[in-house]
Amino acid sequence: MDLGTTKYIIYTELIADGYVEKHDVIGAIFGQTEGLLSNELDLRDLQKSGRIGRIDVELENINGKSFAKITLPSSLDKVETSILAATLETIDRVGPCFATVKITEVEDIRVSKRQYITNRARSILRKLMDEMIDTYEITEEIKESLRTEEIMEYGPENLPCGPNIIHSDSIIVVEGRADVLNLLRCGIKNSVAVEGTSVPKSIMELTKKKTTTAFTDGDRGGELILKELLQTCDIDYVARAPYGKEVEGTSKKELMKCLRAKVPVEQIVGNNCNSSEVIGSNTPKEIVEPITPKITPKHFEKVEKPAVIEPVFEEDVVEEETIIVEPVKKAETEIIDVDATNEIQSEKKFSGVKEIVDSIKNTGNVKFVVDGTEKTNTFKEFLTNIHEIKKMDFFAADMPISQKIVDLLYDKTPIIVGKEINVTKKPVNLRLFSFDEIVA
């Protein structure tokens, strides 16, 4: 149907008591409405002037009766259209058959057009909003691209660095290229990356000439690199990313806060401090090891009679005794050098451990001792429940011991036993043994 300038559509149903055809229906419409109204509303004249459109008829003949659906488009106003619709209901005969006509609906197609316009406009606006870029975003994007282009290389190792690394009186040593890029985005242009766990010689020399801040990730890897820097370079200050975060993933606000909270290196390696002070108050102290191999008060612990723990070591079962240190002033705490004891114990062989190792060999299981109680799990079950375990006396696994296992368990147990040991960095207070060492 060609609606053209149509405003309304009149929907009509007709039922005739007999067999009729389409031209009979259309003839009845024009014939029985002729002369009922003024010449202004005569259907023939209205159709000639284009004020009503073509009349469509859908006809079905069923069991001797005829059913028709009539559609009549109108460009008249609301009042005239209503009069015309009411006039159609006066038709009572089609050809020789009695008929009944009923208006089912008069649709204002402008409402449908308005709804279409609304939905389409909403769709167009949404697309425009998605494609539009805020002026601030454009500015920041340009600034970031310029800062990224400023990254340079330093020394024969071609280490990533900021453009001010040579002329600035102070420098910031970070772990990798991504850390330098993040600092450049924040407007800091005097950083240089070590690019690995081995500190390049050019950085060692540079730290002797400039005031140096070591800025590392707030994880285990960052702790190890920090230890390496403290041993090989002339570091003046130490800063750490928030616990569990990397420097490259730190926001500008967090990054500036970490740098403002940097700690003089004397507080880190002094006799009264440890590396937990560098990380900040949000870092659990139990995961932090001493940064320097110097003997500090943290190396000495109170000696207490432990509960019955398996496994035990040969020659370790002795009568209970207390090592007493002569009191200094009012101090009466009984202490021993734990590191020294660990070195002695690490040279001793197992006795009760062999039975535990034999019980899990070729099973793929792990066995661990918590508060003197042995427990056996598959490695998958153990990983699922590890968050519930705070401290283990002993851990054995029928699998190679990798660096990942050591990083996961070093703060939960002092002893780890496995098929073989594939570890590059071992925490100071952790003992590692292979099955062959125990059987030998």
Coordinates of C-alpha atoms in Angstrom, one line a residue, residues 27-326:
G27 CA -19.3 -1.5 -5.7
A28 CA -21.3 -1.8 -2.5
I29 CA -18.9 0.6 -0.7
F30 CA -19.2 3.4 -3.4
G31 CA -22.9 2.7 -4.2
Q32 CA -24.4 2.5 -0.7
T33 CA -22.5 5.5 0.7
E34 CA -23.3 7.8 -2.3
G35 CA -25.6 10.7 -1.4
L36 CA -25.5 9.9 2.4
L37 CA -23.2 12.8 3.0
S38 CA -22.4 16.2 1.3
N39 CA -20.5 16.3 -1.9
E40 CA -17.4 17.1 0.1
L41 CA -17.4 13.6 1.6
D42 CA -18.5 11.7 -1.5
L43 CA -16.0 8.7 -1.8
R44 CA -15.7 9.0 -5.6
D45 CA -14.8 12.7 -5.4
L46 CA -12.4 12.2 -2.5
Q47 CA -10.6 9.4 -4.4
K48 CA -10.3 11.6 -7.5
S49 CA -8.8 14.4 -5.5
G50 CA -6.5 12.0 -3.7
R51 CA -7.9 12.7 -0.2
I52 CA -8.5 9.0 0.2
G53 CA -6.3 6.3 -1.2
R54 CA -6.9 3.0 -3.1
I55 CA -9.4 0.7 -1.3
D56 CA -7.8 -2.8 -0.7
V57 CA -10.0 -5.8 -0.2
E58 CA -8.9 -9.3 1.0
L59 CA -11.7 -11.8 0.4
E60 CA -12.3 -15.4 1.4
N61 CA -15.3 -17.6 0.6
I62 CA -15.9 -20.3 3.1
N63 CA -19.0 -22.6 3.3
G64 CA -21.2 -20.4 1.3
K65 CA -20.2 -17.2 3.2
S66 CA -17.8 -14.4 2.2
F67 CA -15.4 -12.8 4.6
A68 CA -13.6 -9.6 3.6
K69 CA -11.0 -7.3 5.2
I70 CA -11.2 -3.8 3.9
T71 CA -8.4 -1.2 4.2
L72 CA -9.1 2.4 3.4
P73 CA -6.3 5.1 3.7
S74 CA -7.5 8.7 4.5
S75 CA -5.8 12.1 4.3
L76 CA -8.8 13.8 5.8
D77 CA -8.7 15.3 9.3
K78 CA -9.6 13.4 12.4
V79 CA -13.3 14.4 12.4
E80 CA -13.9 13.7 8.7
T81 CA -12.1 10.4 8.9
S82 CA -14.4 9.3 11.8
I83 CA -17.5 10.3 9.8
L84 CA -16.3 8.3 6.8
A85 CA -15.6 5.3 9.0
A86 CA -19.0 5.4 10.5
T87 CA -20.6 5.7 7.0
L88 CA -19.0 2.4 6.0
E89 CA -20.9 0.6 8.7
T90 CA -24.2 1.5 7.1
I91 CA -23.6 -1.0 4.3
D92 CA -26.0 -3.8 4.7
R93 CA -26.0 -5.6 1.3
V94 CA -23.3 -6.8 -1.1
G95 CA -24.8 -7.8 -4.5
P96 CA -27.8 -10.0 -3.7
C97 CA -26.5 -11.0 -0.2
F98 CA -27.1 -9.5 3.2
A99 CA -23.9 -8.1 4.7
T100 CA -22.6 -6.8 8.0
V101 CA -19.7 -4.3 8.2
K102 CA -17.8 -3.4 11.4
I103 CA -14.9 -0.9 11.9
T104 CA -12.1 -2.8 13.8
E105 CA -9.6 0.1 14.1
V106 CA -8.7 3.5 12.9
E107 CA -4.9 3.9 13.0
D108 CA -3.1 7.2 13.2
I109 CA 0.0 6.3 11.2
R110 CA 1.7 9.5 12.3
V111 CA 2.1 7.8 15.8
S112 CA 3.9 4.9 14.1
K113 CA 6.1 7.4 12.3
R114 CA 6.9 9.3 15.4
Q115 CA 7.8 6.0 17.2
Y116 CA 10.1 5.1 14.3
I117 CA 11.6 8.6 14.3
T118 CA 12.3 8.3 18.1
N119 CA 13.9 4.9 17.9
R120 CA 16.0 5.7 14.9
A121 CA 17.1 9.0 16.4
R122 CA 18.1 7.2 19.6
S123 CA 20.2 4.7 17.6
I124 CA 21.9 7.5 15.6
L125 CA 22.7 9.4 18.8
R126 CA 24.1 6.3 20.5
K127 CA 26.4 5.7 17.6
L128 CA 27.6 9.3 17.5
M129 CA 28.2 9.3 21.3
D130 CA 30.3 6.1 20.9
E131 CA 32.4 7.6 18.2
M132 CA 32.9 11.0 19.8
I133 CA 36.1 11.5 21.8
D134 CA 36.2 14.0 24.6
T135 CA 38.7 16.9 24.2
Y136 CA 40.4 15.9 27.5
E137 CA 40.9 12.4 26.1
I138 CA 42.5 13.7 22.9
T139 CA 44.8 15.9 24.9
E140 CA 45.9 13.0 27.2
E141 CA 46.3 10.7 24.2
I142 CA 48.7 13.2 22.5
K143 CA 50.6 13.8 25.7
E144 CA 51.0 10.1 26.3
S145 CA 52.2 9.4 22.8
L146 CA 54.8 12.2 23.1
R147 CA 56.0 10.8 26.5
T148 CA 56.3 7.3 25.0
E149 CA 58.3 8.6 22.2
E150 CA 60.8 10.1 24.7
I151 CA 62.1 6.7 25.8
M152 CA 65.8 6.3 25.2
E153 CA 68.6 3.8 25.7
Y154 CA 71.5 4.0 28.1
G155 CA 74.9 2.3 28.1
P156 CA 76.3 -0.6 26.1
E157 CA 73.5 -2.8 27.2
N158 CA 70.9 -0.4 25.6
L159 CA 68.9 -0.2 28.8
P160 CA 65.5 1.6 28.5
C161 CA 65.6 5.0 30.2
G162 CA 64.0 8.5 30.4
P163 CA 65.5 11.4 28.5
N164 CA 66.8 13.1 31.7
I165 CA 68.9 10.2 32.9
I166 CA 72.2 11.8 32.0
H167 CA 71.6 15.4 33.2
S168 CA 69.5 14.8 36.3
D169 CA 71.3 14.7 39.7
S170 CA 69.0 11.8 40.8
I171 CA 67.8 8.7 39.1
I172 CA 65.2 6.0 39.7
V173 CA 66.1 2.4 39.0
V174 CA 63.2 0.2 38.0
E175 CA 62.8 -3.4 36.8
G176 CA 61.8 -3.2 33.1
R177 CA 60.9 -1.2 30.0
A178 CA 57.2 -1.1 30.9
D179 CA 58.0 0.5 34.3
V180 CA 60.0 3.3 32.5
L181 CA 57.1 3.9 30.1
N182 CA 54.6 4.2 33.1
L183 CA 56.9 6.7 34.8
L184 CA 57.1 8.7 31.5
R185 CA 53.3 8.8 31.3
C186 CA 53.4 10.3 34.8
G187 CA 55.9 12.9 33.8
I188 CA 59.0 11.3 35.5
K189 CA 61.9 11.3 33.0
N190 CA 64.9 10.2 35.1
S191 CA 64.3 6.4 35.4
V192 CA 66.4 3.5 34.0
A193 CA 65.5 -0.2 33.9
V194 CA 67.9 -3.1 34.9
E195 CA 66.0 -5.4 32.4
G196 CA 66.6 -8.7 34.4
T197 CA 67.8 -10.0 37.7
S198 CA 71.5 -9.4 36.9
V199 CA 72.3 -5.8 37.4
P200 CA 74.2 -4.3 34.4
K201 CA 77.7 -2.8 35.1
S202 CA 76.6 0.6 33.6
I203 CA 73.9 0.9 36.3
M204 CA 76.4 0.0 39.0
E205 CA 78.7 2.9 37.8
L206 CA 75.8 5.3 37.4
T207 CA 74.5 4.8 40.9
K208 CA 77.9 5.8 42.3
K209 CA 77.6 9.2 40.6
K210 CA 73.9 10.1 41.3
T211 CA 71.4 10.0 44.1
T212 CA 69.6 6.7 43.4
T213 CA 66.2 5.5 44.4
A214 CA 65.4 1.8 43.8
F215 CA 61.7 1.4 42.9
T216 CA 60.6 -2.2 42.5
D217 CA 57.4 -4.2 42.3
G218 CA 55.5 -5.1 45.5
D219 CA 55.9 -8.9 45.0
R220 CA 58.4 -11.6 45.6
G221 CA 60.3 -10.8 42.3
G222 CA 60.6 -7.2 43.3
E223 CA 62.0 -8.3 46.7
L224 CA 64.7 -10.4 45.0
I225 CA 65.7 -7.6 42.6
L226 CA 65.9 -5.2 45.5
K227 CA 68.3 -7.5 47.3
E228 CA 70.5 -7.7 44.2
L229 CA 70.5 -3.9 43.9
L230 CA 71.4 -3.3 47.5
Q231 CA 74.4 -5.8 47.2
T232 CA 75.7 -4.4 43.9
C233 CA 74.8 -0.7 43.6
D234 CA 75.1 2.4 45.6
I235 CA 71.4 2.9 46.6
D236 CA 70.4 5.9 48.6
Y237 CA 66.6 5.4 48.8
V238 CA 64.2 2.5 48.4
A239 CA 60.5 2.6 47.3
R240 CA 58.1 -0.2 46.6
A241 CA 54.9 -0.5 44.6
P242 CA 51.7 -1.4 46.7
Y243 CA 51.7 -5.0 47.9
G244 CA 50.8 -7.3 45.1
K245 CA 51.1 -4.7 42.3
E246 CA 53.7 -3.9 39.7
V247 CA 55.2 -0.5 38.9
E248 CA 53.9 -0.7 35.3
G249 CA 50.3 -1.3 36.5
T250 CA 50.3 1.5 39.2
S251 CA 48.2 4.6 38.7
K252 CA 49.8 8.0 38.7
K253 CA 48.3 8.8 42.1
E254 CA 49.6 5.6 43.7
L255 CA 53.0 5.9 41.9
M256 CA 53.6 9.4 43.3
K257 CA 52.5 8.3 46.7
C258 CA 55.0 5.5 46.7
L259 CA 57.9 7.7 45.6
R260 CA 57.1 10.3 48.3
A261 CA 57.2 7.5 50.9
K262 CA 60.7 6.3 49.9
V263 CA 62.9 5.2 52.7
P264 CA 66.6 5.9 53.2
V265 CA 68.6 2.8 52.6
E266 CA 70.2 3.1 56.1
Q267 CA 66.8 2.2 57.6
I268 CA 66.7 -1.0 55.5
V269 CA 70.1 -2.4 56.2
G270 CA 70.6 -1.0 59.7
N271 CA 70.7 -3.3 62.7
N272 CA 67.2 -2.4 63.8
C273 CA 65.2 -2.5 60.6
N274 CA 64.2 -5.1 57.9
S275 CA 62.8 -4.9 54.4
S276 CA 59.1 -5.0 55.6
E277 CA 59.5 -1.2 56.3
V278 CA 60.1 -0.6 52.6
I279 CA 56.9 -2.2 51.4
G280 CA 54.6 -0.3 53.7
S281 CA 52.0 -1.0 56.3
N282 CA 49.8 -3.0 54.0
T283 CA 52.4 -5.7 53.4
P284 CA 52.3 -8.8 55.7
K285 CA 55.6 -8.9 57.5
E286 CA 55.7 -12.7 57.5
I287 CA 56.4 -12.8 53.8
V288 CA 59.4 -10.5 54.0
E289 CA 63.0 -11.9 54.5
P290 CA 66.0 -9.9 55.6
I291 CA 67.5 -8.0 52.7
T292 CA 71.1 -8.2 53.9
P293 CA 73.0 -11.3 55.0
K294 CA 74.2 -9.4 58.0
I295 CA 73.1 -10.9 61.3
T296 CA 70.3 -8.8 62.7
P297 CA 68.0 -9.3 65.7
K298 CA 65.5 -11.0 63.4
H299 CA 68.0 -13.9 63.1
F300 CA 67.6 -14.7 66.8
E301 CA 64.4 -16.3 68.0
K302 CA 63.2 -17.6 71.4
V303 CA 63.9 -21.3 71.9
E304 CA 60.8 -23.3 72.8
K305 CA 60.3 -27.0 73.1
P306 CA 58.3 -27.9 69.9
A307 CA 55.4 -30.3 69.7
V308 CA 56.1 -33.8 68.4
I309 CA 56.8 -33.2 64.7
E310 CA 57.5 -35.7 62.0
P311 CA 59.8 -36.0 60.3
V312 CA 62.8 -35.8 62.7
F313 CA 66.5 -35.8 61.9
E314 CA 69.1 -38.2 63.1
E315 CA 70.9 -37.0 66.2
D316 CA 68.3 -34.3 66.7
V317 CA 66.6 -36.1 69.5
V318 CA 68.3 -34.9 72.6
E319 CA 67.3 -34.2 76.1
E320 CA 65.5 -30.9 76.6
E321 CA 67.9 -28.2 77.4
T322 CA 67.9 -24.4 77.4
I323 CA 70.8 -22.4 76.0
I324 CA 71.3 -19.5 78.3
V325 CA 73.0 -16.3 77.4
E326 CA 74.5 -14.2 80.2

